[in-house]
Amino acid sequence: MAEWGKGDPRWIVEERPDATNPNNWHWKEKNATQWSKDKLNELLVGLKIENEQFTCEVKELKRCEGEASANNRKAKLVFLYEWHIEGKWEGWISTGENRTKYEGGFEVPNLSDENEVHELTITFSVEKTKGEKLKELMIQKGESLIREKLGEYIRSLKEEFSQGLILPTKTSST
């Protein structure tokens, strides 16, 4: 017990009109799972990968399993997310009369807060052996575009989704 007036200022609980989480001290968790699924779909589905000869497009996310949350404790944000993503892509030859469509897939088994975007494992497959050139395009150009979009998801989670998680205090200007 401290003498009157000699206590730690953190002990003084801020009086808030909304009676919510004074000084942003207590743990607060905001579920970001559905928001993340929607955001990943928005960022990846429709993504086009092209060169002079071929065009590939991500058609759907067949699997988007995992969870995400944004947390606040002592006015610090902590983001936890772990995703296993599988997608389907279609590709075709851009030039000439041949419009044969080829289908393939991609997998990202380790999108999580424990891995940087450049550390992610991204694998590609194609259903027909004649589509190997399209698979090469997905590996050469598609991998970096998918990494870029996954990085955009992480930035959005940290900047957009976390809005309002830390409440303004008397001593802060926000």
Coordinates of C-alpha atoms in Angstrom, one line a residue:
M1 CA 0.0 0.0 0.0
A2 CA 1.4 3.4 -1.0
E3 CA 1.2 6.6 0.9
W4 CA -1.5 9.0 -0.3
G5 CA -0.4 10.7 -3.6
K6 CA 2.7 8.5 -4.0
G7 CA 1.1 5.6 -5.9
D8 CA 1.8 4.4 -9.4
P9 CA -0.4 6.4 -11.9
R10 CA -1.3 3.1 -13.6
W11 CA -3.2 2.2 -10.4
I12 CA -5.6 5.1 -11.0
V13 CA -8.5 3.7 -13.1
E14 CA -9.6 6.1 -15.8
E15 CA -13.3 7.1 -15.5
R16 CA -14.9 6.2 -18.8
P17 CA -18.5 7.2 -19.8
D18 CA -18.9 3.9 -21.6
A19 CA -17.4 1.9 -18.6
T20 CA -15.3 -0.1 -21.0
N21 CA -11.7 -1.4 -20.6
P22 CA -10.1 1.5 -18.7
N23 CA -6.7 2.5 -20.1
N24 CA -7.0 -0.4 -22.6
W25 CA -5.6 -2.6 -19.8
H26 CA -7.7 -5.7 -20.0
W27 CA -7.5 -8.4 -22.6
K28 CA -9.9 -7.9 -25.5
E29 CA -10.3 -10.3 -28.4
K30 CA -12.0 -9.7 -31.7
N31 CA -12.7 -12.7 -33.9
A32 CA -11.4 -12.1 -37.4
T33 CA -12.1 -15.5 -38.9
Q34 CA -15.1 -14.7 -41.1
W35 CA -13.6 -11.3 -42.0
S36 CA -10.4 -13.1 -43.0
K37 CA -12.2 -15.7 -45.2
D38 CA -14.0 -12.9 -47.0
K39 CA -10.8 -10.9 -47.4
L40 CA -8.8 -13.8 -48.7
N41 CA -11.6 -14.6 -51.2
E42 CA -11.7 -11.0 -52.3
L43 CA -7.9 -10.8 -52.8
L44 CA -7.3 -14.2 -54.4
V45 CA -10.3 -15.1 -56.5
G46 CA -10.1 -13.5 -59.9
L47 CA -6.4 -12.9 -59.6
K48 CA -4.9 -13.1 -63.2
I49 CA -1.4 -14.2 -64.0
E50 CA -0.4 -13.6 -67.6
N51 CA 2.5 -13.6 -70.0
E52 CA 2.7 -13.2 -73.8
Q53 CA 1.5 -16.8 -74.4
F54 CA -0.6 -17.9 -71.5
T55 CA -3.3 -16.6 -69.1
C56 CA -4.2 -18.2 -65.7
E57 CA -6.9 -17.0 -63.3
V58 CA -7.7 -18.1 -59.8
K59 CA -11.3 -19.3 -59.9
E60 CA -12.1 -20.3 -56.3
L61 CA -10.7 -21.1 -52.9
K62 CA -11.7 -24.8 -52.4
R63 CA -10.4 -24.8 -48.8
C64 CA -9.8 -21.9 -46.4
E65 CA -9.5 -23.5 -43.0
G66 CA -8.2 -21.8 -39.9
E67 CA -8.8 -18.9 -37.6
A68 CA -7.8 -15.4 -37.0
S69 CA -8.2 -12.9 -34.1
A70 CA -7.0 -9.4 -33.1
N71 CA -6.2 -8.9 -29.5
N72 CA -5.5 -6.0 -27.2
R73 CA -3.7 -6.2 -23.9
K74 CA -2.2 -3.2 -22.1
A75 CA -2.9 -1.1 -25.2
K76 CA -0.8 -3.4 -27.4
L77 CA -2.2 -5.3 -30.4
V78 CA -1.5 -8.9 -30.9
F79 CA -2.6 -10.7 -34.1
L80 CA -3.0 -14.4 -34.2
Y81 CA -3.9 -16.2 -37.5
E82 CA -3.3 -19.6 -39.0
W83 CA -4.7 -20.7 -42.4
H84 CA -4.5 -23.6 -44.7
I85 CA -5.6 -22.4 -48.2
E86 CA -6.2 -24.4 -51.3
G87 CA -7.3 -22.8 -54.5
K88 CA -8.3 -23.8 -58.0
W89 CA -7.0 -22.0 -61.1
E90 CA -7.8 -22.2 -64.9
G91 CA -5.4 -21.5 -67.6
W92 CA -5.4 -21.2 -71.4
I93 CA -3.2 -20.2 -74.3
S94 CA -3.7 -16.5 -75.0
T95 CA -2.6 -16.6 -78.7
G96 CA -3.9 -18.5 -81.7
E97 CA -7.1 -20.6 -82.2
N98 CA -6.4 -23.1 -79.4
R99 CA -8.6 -22.2 -76.4
T100 CA -8.2 -25.4 -74.5
K101 CA -8.7 -24.8 -70.8
Y102 CA -6.4 -26.4 -68.3
E103 CA -7.2 -26.7 -64.6
G104 CA -4.9 -26.8 -61.7
G105 CA -4.6 -26.0 -58.0
F106 CA -2.4 -24.3 -55.5
E107 CA -1.9 -24.8 -51.8
V108 CA -0.6 -22.6 -49.0
P109 CA -0.5 -24.8 -45.9
N110 CA 1.3 -22.5 -43.5
L111 CA -0.1 -18.9 -43.6
S112 CA 0.3 -17.9 -40.0
D113 CA 1.6 -15.3 -37.6
E114 CA 4.7 -17.5 -37.1
N115 CA 5.8 -17.2 -40.7
E116 CA 6.8 -14.2 -42.8
V117 CA 5.2 -13.9 -46.2
H118 CA 8.5 -14.9 -48.0
E119 CA 8.7 -18.1 -45.8
L120 CA 5.3 -19.4 -47.0
T121 CA 5.2 -22.7 -48.8
I122 CA 3.2 -22.4 -52.0
T123 CA 2.8 -25.4 -54.3
F124 CA 1.1 -25.7 -57.7
S125 CA -0.4 -28.6 -59.6
V126 CA -2.0 -29.1 -63.0
E127 CA -4.5 -31.8 -64.0
K128 CA -3.3 -32.5 -67.5
T129 CA 0.4 -33.1 -68.5
K130 CA 0.0 -30.8 -71.5
G131 CA -0.7 -27.9 -69.0
E132 CA 2.9 -28.0 -67.6
K133 CA 3.7 -24.6 -69.3
L134 CA 0.8 -23.1 -67.4
K135 CA 2.0 -24.6 -64.2
E136 CA 5.4 -23.1 -64.9
L137 CA 3.7 -19.7 -65.3
M138 CA 2.0 -20.1 -62.0
I139 CA 5.3 -21.0 -60.3
Q140 CA 7.3 -18.2 -62.0
K141 CA 4.7 -15.3 -61.7
G142 CA 1.8 -16.6 -59.8
E143 CA 3.7 -17.5 -56.6
S144 CA 4.9 -13.9 -56.2
L145 CA 1.5 -12.4 -56.9
I146 CA -0.1 -14.8 -54.4
R147 CA 2.5 -13.8 -51.8
E148 CA 1.8 -10.2 -52.5
K149 CA -2.0 -10.7 -51.9
L150 CA -1.3 -12.7 -48.7
G151 CA 0.9 -9.8 -47.5
E152 CA -2.0 -7.4 -48.3
Y153 CA -4.3 -9.6 -46.2
I154 CA -1.9 -9.4 -43.2
R155 CA -1.6 -5.6 -43.6
S156 CA -5.4 -5.3 -43.8
L157 CA -5.9 -7.4 -40.7
K158 CA -3.5 -5.2 -38.8
E159 CA -4.7 -1.9 -40.1
E160 CA -8.4 -2.2 -41.1
F161 CA -9.8 -4.9 -39.0
S162 CA -8.1 -3.7 -35.7
Q163 CA -9.8 -0.3 -35.9
G164 CA -11.6 0.4 -32.7
L165 CA -9.9 -2.3 -30.7
I166 CA -7.8 0.2 -28.7
L167 CA -10.2 2.7 -27.2
P168 CA -9.1 6.4 -26.8
T169 CA -8.0 7.4 -23.3
K170 CA -7.8 10.8 -21.6
T171 CA -4.1 10.9 -22.1
S172 CA -4.1 9.8 -25.8
S173 CA -5.0 12.0 -28.7
T174 CA -6.8 9.3 -30.7

